[in-house]
Phi, psi and omega in degrees: 000315179298324178297319178295320178296318178297315179298315179298317179297317178296321178295320178295317177297321177298318177296319177296321179297321178296317178296317180295314181294327178295316179295313182295314184284336173290326174296317176301316179299321178293317181292327177276350185061033181198100176300327180292322176294319178298319178297316181298315179298316181299317181290321178298312181290325176298320177298317179296315180297317180295315180295320177298320178296318176303316180293317181295323181274358179052052179291150180296146180283163180266135179271158177299324178299317178297314180301318182292335182275346182276127179302142184305319183298332181290339178286337189240323190294320178300318179293323178298312179295322179297313180298317179297309183299312181294317179298321178294323176299313182294326180285317188275330184306313180289342182273320185241355181090151185291322180298312179296314181301312182294325179293316177296316181296318178299319177301313178298319180296314183292316179298315179294321179297321179294319178296312179301315181294321181300318182267351181067031180299154175062031179060028177269158181301140177281127176231094186302147175297138180226167178298325178297317179293320178298315177297323177298318179293318178300315178297320178299313180298318176297319179296317178298319177298316180294321180297324187259357181283127175228140179276000000 
């Protein structure tokens, strides 16, 4: 039970970090007059921070055999989606506000996650679609509509 609470807390903190970095980096994008430049800077510095953490934690190195067994598309597609998603956050936050952006983004994330889980794509655990999940998505869409509805 404590492990589940820790995992939930870390997931909530990760979500909060995404909202904070989106707000900060969209401001950077506005000041640079280029959301794409802000994304590029964010990814370069994120890479430096991640690589530094690997060195500090003395993580095991990757062997050539391991590199050769990984399908080519896995080296690039995640980064492509990440660059698109982050760049869109930086572009859209000043246009629609962070609350609206995060509500729409959360909706997209949950719907895609349910599809991925239902089919067990990417070797993730299969979590079949259920009426409860469908009702949850309907409620989510209604909630997103309420968050973004203005008279």
